[in-house]
Amino acid sequence: MCGIVGAVGSRNIVPVLVEGLKRLEYRGYDSCGVAVLQDGQLRRSRSTQRVAELDAQATSEGIHSTLGIAHTRWATHGVPAVRNAHPHFSHGPGADAATTKPGRVALVHNGIIENHEELRRELQAKGYVFLSQTDTEVICHLVDHLYDGDLFTAVKAATLRLTGAYAIAVFHRDEPQRVIGARYGSPLIMGVGGVDATERFLASDAMALAGVTDQIVYLEEGDVVDLQPGRHWIEHRKAGDTQHTRVEPEQRPVRTVTAHSGAVELGPYRHYMQKEIFEQPRAIADTLEGVEAIVPTLFGQGAEAVFKQIDRVLILACGTSYYSGSAAKYWLESIAKIPTQVEIASEYRYRDSVPDPRTLVVTISQSGETADTIAALKHARSLGMEQTLTICNVSTSAMVRECKLHYVTRAGAEIGVASTKAFTTQLAALFLLTLTLAKLRGHLSPEEEAKHLAAMRHLPAALQAVLALEPQVVAWAEAFARKENALFLGRGLHYPIALEGALKLKEISYIHAEAYPAGELKHGPLALVTSEMPVVTVAPNDALLEKLKSNMQEVRARGGELYVCADSDTHIQAEPGLHVIRLPEHYGALSAILHVVPLQLLAYHTACAKGTDVDKPRNLAKSVTVE
């Protein structure tokens, strides 16, 4: 993975491809490249630098064409290096490994091919020369091997041999006005029209085509698409198909999609992450817009019938989304009185579990394309759990299409790899789900409903007040930038918030950070506490505050340095070795949404002080579309 752009038309398409890659940079990548068919030959530029450097390189090399493909790569198989960067070329029998003269096929790929080693051995035995460590090069050579005058047929035949996930874009030297795409387990879309009605595009994300076309076709799992000037043809391969003869085309609807072209502007902020932290009041307001009462239809038509059929909730998610689900478990069990299980999606499908058809399966994902979460959702459904709901930030995503019900957060495009506003809007949506289930189960009185709705409407103003604490967080960050480790503590609902704070710090500052329930401190982690180990504590004024204060004293007694995010009325006083930031007000059940903001700011300003790449941290990608 990470980003694909392809195009065929009547103008020089290279600027469109490069601009598409720039729009996908937010996903994270460690190499990039573009390939075209120029004067009857395959040509490409590849780089381990940023897309801007690739753009300059391609321009200096005079690369231009009416047909091409481009890619940003996040390394899976093979180190980040030019030889492993996409696009890949075929090098068939008789190819000269020393000169690496390009063959006939150029290809880019997102996903992971699980049987690549077997295919590699087979193709090497036929004389194909491998120049990279990637699984992708296997597909390229396989298409070349199967080619017999028709690229569409060759690609279809090749996909029958692949085990794993893929989204690919391919062209062939001998078919100068044709790009073929295929997808299975990784997202791929087609764009129709551009400067004229004849242009056709492929991309892994509609954002890549913002400003080029808003006419988008969402390709389905198993689709193979043939793009030529002025026309396209889609065929569908169902699981288990063994034939690759041409069949009747699939009619996929063309949708008008307004991509977030304006959202990628940085404005007055230093980094997108800072911008997105400060956009949270607006994101929460937009996510809750139109919520006048707690009604099941907030989650789609038919939600009431679904909700009345369920006895428990299973939440499936990864990373930051997993922590939002972990926080929601406290709400769902304490307010809605419904048993709730939270599973790491990448683990859930590979263990034996006890399915219950009366379970509401809730998936959470910023992009709605997270491969592990989609796979876990399908696994849950295969076990007979058909009542599904997703909470995500992209209304056109695969997860929305896969689930019966959905709540689309309206955080807007999130460019920084480290999620911020997506997390808080997920929490807002999950709180709405909690109240809805509580009301249907008879655990929410009209007075309680009114109180919670008023609190939610006040959230944007409360968040603005927390953001005003940024100067105090900057002072903390200067101390943290000199540390190599940090510990985060929370209790109850705020333990997942501590987990999220630790994740943010290690994601972008590269400081090792761990989070624990504060009561677990004495069961092992206390051995780590020294004057060089800052301990961040989330301290709302709730029922566990006095217990938390005792845990803080355990740290102080061992010479630990405490950094406490406290509510204004907790009576925790600053002193040497005990630093306190006071949030303006206690916010009851919703306090988790407020308490995470200082932790986001701490991670951000610590990373700035260390000089790391805040928006594109090393080794990470924004949208994880592989296992």
Coordinates of N, CA and C in Angstrom, one line a residue, residues 362-539:
V362 N -20.4 -3.6 16.1 CA -20.1 -2.2 15.8 C -18.6 -2.1 15.4
T363 N -18.4 -1.6 14.2 CA -17.1 -1.4 13.7 C -16.8 0.1 13.8
I364 N -15.6 0.5 14.1 CA -15.2 1.9 14.2 C -13.9 2.1 13.3
S365 N -14.0 3.1 12.4 CA -12.8 3.4 11.6 C -12.9 4.8 11.0
Q366 N -11.8 5.5 11.0 CA -11.8 6.8 10.5 C -12.1 6.8 9.0
S367 N -11.4 5.9 8.3 CA -11.5 5.8 6.8 C -12.6 5.0 6.3
G368 N -13.0 4.0 7.1 CA -14.0 3.0 6.7 C -13.4 2.0 5.7
E369 N -12.1 2.0 5.6 CA -11.4 1.0 4.7 C -10.4 0.2 5.4
T370 N -10.3 0.3 6.7 CA -9.3 -0.5 7.5 C -9.4 -1.9 7.2
A371 N -8.4 -2.6 6.6 CA -8.5 -4.0 6.2 C -8.8 -4.9 7.4
D372 N -8.1 -4.7 8.5 CA -8.3 -5.6 9.6 C -9.7 -5.6 10.1
T373 N -10.3 -4.4 10.2 CA -11.6 -4.2 10.7 C -12.7 -4.7 9.7
I374 N -12.5 -4.5 8.5 CA -13.4 -5.1 7.5 C -13.4 -6.6 7.5
A375 N -12.2 -7.2 7.6 CA -12.1 -8.6 7.7 C -12.7 -9.2 9.0
A376 N -12.6 -8.5 10.1 CA -13.2 -8.9 11.4 C -14.7 -8.8 11.2
L377 N -15.2 -7.8 10.6 CA -16.6 -7.6 10.4 C -17.2 -8.8 9.6
K378 N -16.5 -9.1 8.5 CA -16.9 -10.3 7.7 C -16.9 -11.6 8.5
H379 N -15.9 -11.7 9.3 CA -15.8 -12.9 10.1 C -17.0 -13.0 11.1
A380 N -17.3 -11.9 11.7 CA -18.4 -11.9 12.7 C -19.7 -12.3 11.9
R381 N -19.9 -11.7 10.7 CA -21.1 -12.1 10.0 C -21.1 -13.6 9.6
S382 N -19.9 -14.1 9.3 CA -19.9 -15.5 8.9 C -20.2 -16.4 10.1
L383 N -20.1 -15.9 11.3 CA -20.5 -16.6 12.5 C -22.0 -16.4 12.9
G384 N -22.7 -15.7 12.0 CA -24.1 -15.6 12.2 C -24.6 -14.3 12.9
M385 N -23.6 -13.4 13.1 CA -24.0 -12.1 13.7 C -24.2 -11.1 12.6
E386 N -25.5 -10.9 12.2 CA -25.9 -10.1 11.1 C -26.3 -8.7 11.4
Q387 N -26.4 -8.4 12.7 CA -26.8 -7.0 13.1 C -25.6 -6.1 13.2
T388 N -25.4 -5.3 12.2 CA -24.1 -4.6 12.1 C -24.3 -3.1 12.0
L389 N -23.4 -2.3 12.6 CA -23.4 -0.9 12.5 C -22.0 -0.4 12.5
T390 N -21.7 0.6 11.7 CA -20.4 1.2 11.6 C -20.4 2.7 12.0
I391 N -19.3 3.1 12.6 CA -19.1 4.5 12.9 C -17.8 4.9 12.2
C392 N -17.9 5.8 11.2 CA -16.7 6.2 10.5 C -16.9 7.5 9.9
N393 N -15.9 8.0 9.3 CA -15.8 9.4 8.9 C -16.0 9.6 7.3
V394 N -16.3 8.5 6.6 CA -16.4 8.6 5.2 C -17.7 7.9 4.7
S395 N -18.6 8.6 4.3 CA -19.9 8.1 4.0 C -19.9 7.1 2.8
T396 N -18.9 7.2 1.9 CA -18.9 6.3 0.8 C -17.9 5.1 0.9
S397 N -17.5 4.9 2.2 CA -16.5 3.9 2.4 C -17.1 2.5 2.3
A398 N -16.2 1.5 2.2 CA -16.6 0.1 2.2 C -17.3 -0.3 3.4
M399 N -16.9 0.2 4.6 CA -17.6 -0.2 5.8 C -19.0 0.2 5.9
V400 N -19.3 1.4 5.4 CA -20.7 1.9 5.4 C -21.5 1.0 4.5
R401 N -20.9 0.6 3.3 CA -21.6 -0.3 2.4 C -21.8 -1.7 3.0
E402 N -20.9 -2.1 3.8 CA -21.0 -3.5 4.3 C -22.0 -3.6 5.5
C403 N -22.3 -2.5 6.2 CA -23.1 -2.6 7.4 C -24.5 -2.2 7.2
K404 N -25.4 -2.8 8.0 CA -26.8 -2.5 7.9 C -27.1 -1.0 8.3
L405 N -26.4 -0.6 9.4 CA -26.6 0.7 10.0 C -25.3 1.5 10.0
H406 N -25.4 2.8 10.1 CA -24.2 3.6 10.2 C -24.4 4.9 10.8
Y407 N -23.4 5.5 11.4 CA -23.4 6.9 11.8 C -22.1 7.5 11.3
V408 N -22.2 8.4 10.4 CA -21.1 9.0 9.7 C -20.7 10.3 10.5
T409 N -19.5 10.2 11.1 CA -19.0 11.4 11.8 C -18.7 12.5 10.8
R410 N -18.7 13.7 11.1 CA -18.4 14.8 10.1 C -17.2 15.6 10.6
A411 N -16.1 14.8 10.8 CA -14.9 15.5 11.2 C -14.2 16.2 10.0
G412 N -14.6 15.9 8.8 CA -13.8 16.4 7.7 C -12.6 15.6 7.4
A413 N -11.9 15.9 6.4 CA -10.6 15.2 6.0 C -9.6 15.4 7.2
E414 N -9.1 14.2 7.6 CA -8.0 14.2 8.6 C -6.7 13.9 7.9
I415 N -5.8 14.8 7.8 CA -4.6 14.6 7.1 C -3.4 14.1 7.9
G416 N -3.3 14.6 9.1 CA -2.2 14.1 10.0 C -2.4 12.6 10.3
V417 N -1.3 11.8 10.2 CA -1.4 10.4 10.5 C -1.9 10.1 11.9
A418 N -1.5 10.8 12.9 CA -2.0 10.6 14.2 C -3.4 11.2 14.4
S419 N -4.3 10.4 14.6 CA -5.7 10.8 14.6 C -6.1 11.7 15.8
T420 N -6.8 12.7 15.6 CA -7.3 13.6 16.7 C -8.8 13.8 16.7
K421 N -9.2 14.6 15.7 CA -10.6 15.0 15.6 C -11.5 13.7 15.2
A422 N -10.9 12.8 14.5 CA -11.6 11.6 14.2 C -12.0 10.8 15.5
F423 N -11.0 10.8 16.5 CA -11.2 10.2 17.8 C -12.3 10.8 18.6
T424 N -12.3 12.1 18.7 CA -13.3 12.8 19.5 C -14.7 12.7 18.9
T425 N -14.8 12.8 17.6 CA -16.1 12.6 16.9 C -16.6 11.2 17.0
Q426 N -15.7 10.2 17.0 CA -16.1 8.8 17.3 C -16.7 8.7 18.7
L427 N -16.1 9.3 19.7 CA -16.6 9.3 21.0 C -18.0 9.9 21.1
A428 N -18.2 11.0 20.4 CA -19.5 11.7 20.4 C -20.6 10.8 19.8
A429 N -20.2 10.1 18.7 CA -21.2 9.2 18.0 C -21.5 8.0 18.9
L430 N -20.5 7.5 19.6 CA -20.6 6.3 20.5 C -21.5 6.7 21.7
F431 N -21.4 8.0 22.1 CA -22.2 8.4 23.2 C -23.7 8.5 22.8
L432 N -23.9 8.9 21.6 CA -25.3 8.9 21.0 C -25.8 7.5 20.9
L433 N -25.0 6.6 20.5 CA -25.4 5.2 20.4 C -25.8 4.7 21.8
T434 N -25.0 5.0 22.8 CA -25.3 4.6 24.2 C -26.6 5.1 24.7
L435 N -26.9 6.4 24.4 CA -28.1 7.0 24.8 C -29.3 6.4 24.1
T436 N -29.1 6.1 22.8 CA -30.2 5.4 22.0 C -30.6 4.1 22.6
L437 N -29.5 3.3 22.9 CA -29.8 1.9 23.4 C -30.4 2.0 24.8
A438 N -29.9 3.0 25.6 CA -30.4 3.2 26.9 C -31.9 3.5 26.9
K439 N -32.3 4.4 26.0 CA -33.7 4.8 25.9 C -34.6 3.6 25.5
L440 N -34.1 2.9 24.5 CA -34.9 1.7 24.0 C -35.1 0.7 25.1
R441 N -34.1 0.6 26.0 CA -34.1 -0.5 27.0 C -34.7 0.0 28.3
G442 N -35.2 1.3 28.3 CA -35.9 1.8 29.5 C -35.0 2.3 30.6
H443 N -33.7 2.7 30.2 CA -32.8 3.2 31.2 C -32.4 4.7 31.1
L444 N -33.2 5.4 30.3 CA -33.0 6.8 30.1 C -34.3 7.6 30.2
S445 N -34.4 8.3 31.3 CA -35.6 9.1 31.5 C -35.6 10.4 30.7
P446 N -36.8 11.0 30.5 CA -36.8 12.2 29.7 C -35.9 13.3 30.3
E447 N -35.8 13.4 31.6 CA -34.9 14.4 32.2 C -33.5 14.1 32.0
E448 N -33.1 12.8 32.0 CA -31.7 12.4 31.7 C -31.4 12.7 30.3
E449 N -32.3 12.4 29.4 CA -32.1 12.7 28.0 C -31.8 14.1 27.7
A450 N -32.7 15.0 28.3 CA -32.5 16.4 28.1 C -31.2 16.9 28.7
K451 N -30.8 16.4 29.8 CA -29.5 16.8 30.5 C -28.3 16.4 29.6
H452 N -28.3 15.2 29.0 CA -27.2 14.7 28.2 C -27.2 15.5 26.9
L453 N -28.3 15.8 26.3 CA -28.4 16.5 25.0 C -27.8 17.9 25.3
A454 N -28.2 18.5 26.4 CA -27.6 19.9 26.7 C -26.1 19.8 26.8
A455 N -25.6 18.8 27.5 CA -24.2 18.7 27.7 C -23.5 18.5 26.3
M456 N -24.1 17.7 25.4 CA -23.5 17.5 24.1 C -23.5 18.8 23.3
R457 N -24.5 19.6 23.4 CA -24.6 20.8 22.7 C -23.5 21.8 23.2
H458 N -23.1 21.7 24.4 CA -22.1 22.6 25.0 C -20.7 22.1 24.8
L459 N -20.5 20.9 24.2 CA -19.2 20.4 24.0 C -18.3 21.3 23.2
P460 N -18.8 21.9 22.1 CA -17.8 22.7 21.3 C -17.3 23.9 22.2
A461 N -18.1 24.5 22.9 CA -17.6 25.6 23.8 C -16.7 25.1 24.9
A462 N -17.0 23.9 25.4 CA -16.1 23.4 26.5 C -14.8 23.0 25.9
L463 N -14.8 22.5 24.6 CA -13.5 22.2 24.0 C -12.7 23.4 23.7
Q464 N -13.3 24.5 23.3 CA -12.6 25.8 23.1 C -11.9 26.2 24.3
A465 N -12.5 26.0 25.5 CA -11.9 26.4 26.7 C -10.7 25.6 27.0
V466 N -10.8 24.3 26.7 CA -9.6 23.4 26.9 C -8.5 23.8 26.0
L467 N -8.8 24.1 24.8 CA -7.7 24.4 23.8 C -7.0 25.7 24.2
A468 N -7.7 26.6 25.0 CA -7.0 27.8 25.5 C -5.9 27.5 26.5
L469 N -5.8 26.2 26.9 CA -4.7 25.8 27.9 C -3.4 25.5 27.2
E470 N -3.4 25.6 25.8 CA -2.2 25.2 25.1 C -0.9 25.8 25.6
P471 N -0.8 27.1 26.0 CA 0.5 27.6 26.5 C 1.0 26.8 27.7
Q472 N 0.2 26.3 28.6 CA 0.6 25.5 29.7 C 1.2 24.1 29.2
V473 N 0.5 23.6 28.2 CA 1.0 22.3 27.7 C 2.3 22.4 27.0
V474 N 2.6 23.6 26.3 CA 3.9 23.8 25.7 C 5.0 23.7 26.7
A475 N 4.8 24.3 27.9 CA 5.8 24.2 29.0 C 6.1 22.8 29.4
W476 N 5.0 22.0 29.5 CA 5.3 20.5 29.7 C 6.1 19.9 28.6
A477 N 5.7 20.2 27.4 CA 6.4 19.6 26.2 C 7.9 19.8 26.2
E478 N 8.3 21.0 26.7 CA 9.8 21.2 26.7 C 10.5 20.3 27.6
A479 N 9.9 19.9 28.7 CA 10.5 18.9 29.6 C 10.4 17.5 29.0
F480 N 9.3 17.2 28.4 CA 9.1 15.8 27.8 C 10.0 15.6 26.7
A481 N 10.4 16.6 25.9 CA 11.3 16.4 24.7 C 12.6 15.9 25.1
R482 N 13.0 16.0 26.4 CA 14.3 15.5 26.9 C 14.2 14.1 27.5
K483 N 13.1 13.5 27.4 CA 12.9 12.2 28.1 C 12.9 11.1 27.0
E484 N 13.1 9.9 27.4 CA 13.1 8.8 26.5 C 11.9 7.8 26.8
N485 N 11.2 8.0 27.9 CA 10.1 7.1 28.3 C 9.1 8.0 29.1
A486 N 7.8 7.5 29.0 CA 6.8 8.2 29.8 C 5.7 7.2 30.2
L487 N 5.0 7.4 31.3 CA 4.0 6.6 31.8 C 2.7 7.4 31.8
F488 N 1.6 6.8 31.4 CA 0.3 7.5 31.5 C -0.7 6.6 32.3
L489 N -1.4 7.3 33.2 CA -2.3 6.6 34.1 C -3.7 7.2 34.0
G490 N -4.7 6.3 34.2 CA -6.1 6.7 34.2 C -6.9 5.6 34.9
R491 N -8.1 6.0 35.4 CA -8.9 5.0 36.0 C -10.3 5.0 35.3
G492 N -11.0 3.8 35.3 CA -12.3 3.8 34.7 C -12.3 4.2 33.3
L493 N -13.3 5.1 33.0 CA -13.5 5.6 31.6 C -12.3 6.3 31.1
H494 N -11.4 6.8 32.0 CA -10.3 7.6 31.6 C -9.0 6.7 31.4
Y495 N -9.1 5.4 31.7 CA -8.0 4.6 31.3 C -7.8 4.5 29.8
P496 N -8.8 4.3 29.0 CA -8.7 4.4 27.5 C -8.1 5.7 27.0
I497 N -8.4 6.8 27.7 CA -7.9 8.1 27.4 C -6.4 8.2 27.6
A498 N -6.0 7.5 28.7 CA -4.5 7.4 29.0 C -3.8 6.6 27.9
L499 N -4.5 5.5 27.5 CA -3.9 4.7 26.4 C -3.8 5.6 25.1
E500 N -4.8 6.3 24.8 CA -4.7 7.2 23.6 C -3.7 8.2 23.7
G501 N -3.5 8.8 24.9 CA -2.4 9.8 25.1 C -1.1 9.2 24.9
A502 N -0.8 8.0 25.4 CA 0.5 7.3 25.3 C 0.7 7.0 23.8
L503 N -0.4 6.6 23.1 CA -0.2 6.3 21.7 C 0.2 7.5 20.9
K504 N -0.5 8.6 21.2 CA -0.1 9.9 20.5 C 1.3 10.2 20.7
L505 N 1.8 10.2 21.9 CA 3.2 10.6 22.2 C 4.2 9.7 21.4
K506 N 4.0 8.4 21.4 CA 5.0 7.5 20.8 C 4.8 7.6 19.3
E507 N 3.6 7.8 18.7 CA 3.4 7.9 17.3 C 4.3 9.0 16.7
I508 N 4.2 10.2 17.3 CA 4.8 11.4 16.6 C 6.1 11.9 17.2
S509 N 6.4 11.6 18.5 CA 7.6 12.1 19.1 C 8.6 11.0 19.2
Y510 N 8.2 9.7 19.1 CA 9.1 8.5 19.2 C 9.6 8.3 20.6
I511 N 8.9 8.9 21.6 CA 9.2 8.6 23.0 C 8.4 7.4 23.4
H512 N 9.1 6.4 24.0 CA 8.4 5.2 24.4 C 7.4 5.6 25.5
A513 N 6.2 5.2 25.3 CA 5.2 5.6 26.3 C 4.2 4.4 26.5
E514 N 3.8 4.2 27.7 CA 2.9 3.1 28.0 C 1.8 3.7 29.0
A515 N 0.6 3.1 28.9 CA -0.5 3.5 29.8 C -1.0 2.3 30.6
Y516 N -1.4 2.6 31.8 CA -1.9 1.6 32.7 C -3.1 2.1 33.5
P517 N -4.0 1.2 33.9 CA -5.0 1.6 34.9 C -4.2 2.0 36.2
A518 N -4.5 3.1 36.8 CA -3.7 3.6 37.9 C -3.6 2.6 39.0
G519 N -4.6 1.8 39.2 CA -4.6 0.8 40.3 C -3.6 -0.4 40.0
E520 N -3.2 -0.5 38.8 CA -2.2 -1.6 38.4 C -0.8 -1.1 38.7
L521 N -0.6 0.1 39.0 CA 0.8 0.6 39.2 C 1.6 -0.2 40.1
K522 N 1.0 -0.6 41.2 CA 1.8 -1.3 42.3 C 2.0 -2.8 41.9
H523 N 1.4 -3.3 40.8 CA 1.5 -4.6 40.4 C 2.6 -4.8 39.3
G524 N 3.5 -3.9 39.2 CA 4.6 -4.0 38.3 C 5.2 -2.8 37.7
P525 N 4.4 -1.9 37.1 CA 4.9 -0.7 36.4 C 5.7 0.2 37.4
L526 N 5.3 0.2 38.7 CA 6.0 1.1 39.6 C 7.5 0.9 39.6
A527 N 8.0 -0.3 39.2 CA 9.4 -0.5 39.1 C 10.1 0.4 38.1
L528 N 9.4 0.9 37.2 CA 10.0 1.8 36.2 C 10.1 3.2 36.6
V529 N 9.4 3.6 37.7 CA 9.3 5.0 38.1 C 10.6 5.5 38.7
T530 N 11.2 6.5 38.1 CA 12.3 7.3 38.6 C 12.1 8.7 38.3
S531 N 13.0 9.6 38.7 CA 12.9 11.0 38.4 C 13.0 11.3 36.9
E532 N 13.5 10.3 36.1 CA 13.6 10.5 34.7 C 12.3 9.9 34.0
M533 N 11.4 9.4 34.7 CA 10.2 8.8 34.1 C 9.0 9.8 34.4
P534 N 8.6 10.7 33.5 CA 7.4 11.5 33.7 C 6.2 10.6 33.7
V535 N 5.3 10.9 34.6 CA 4.0 10.1 34.8 C 2.9 11.1 34.6
V536 N 2.1 10.9 33.5 CA 1.0 11.7 33.1 C -0.3 11.1 33.7
T537 N -1.0 11.8 34.4 CA -2.2 11.3 35.1 C -3.5 12.0 34.7
V538 N -4.5 11.3 34.2 CA -5.8 11.9 33.9 C -6.7 11.9 35.1
A539 N -7.0 13.0 35.7 CA -7.6 13.1 37.0 C -8.9 13.9 37.0

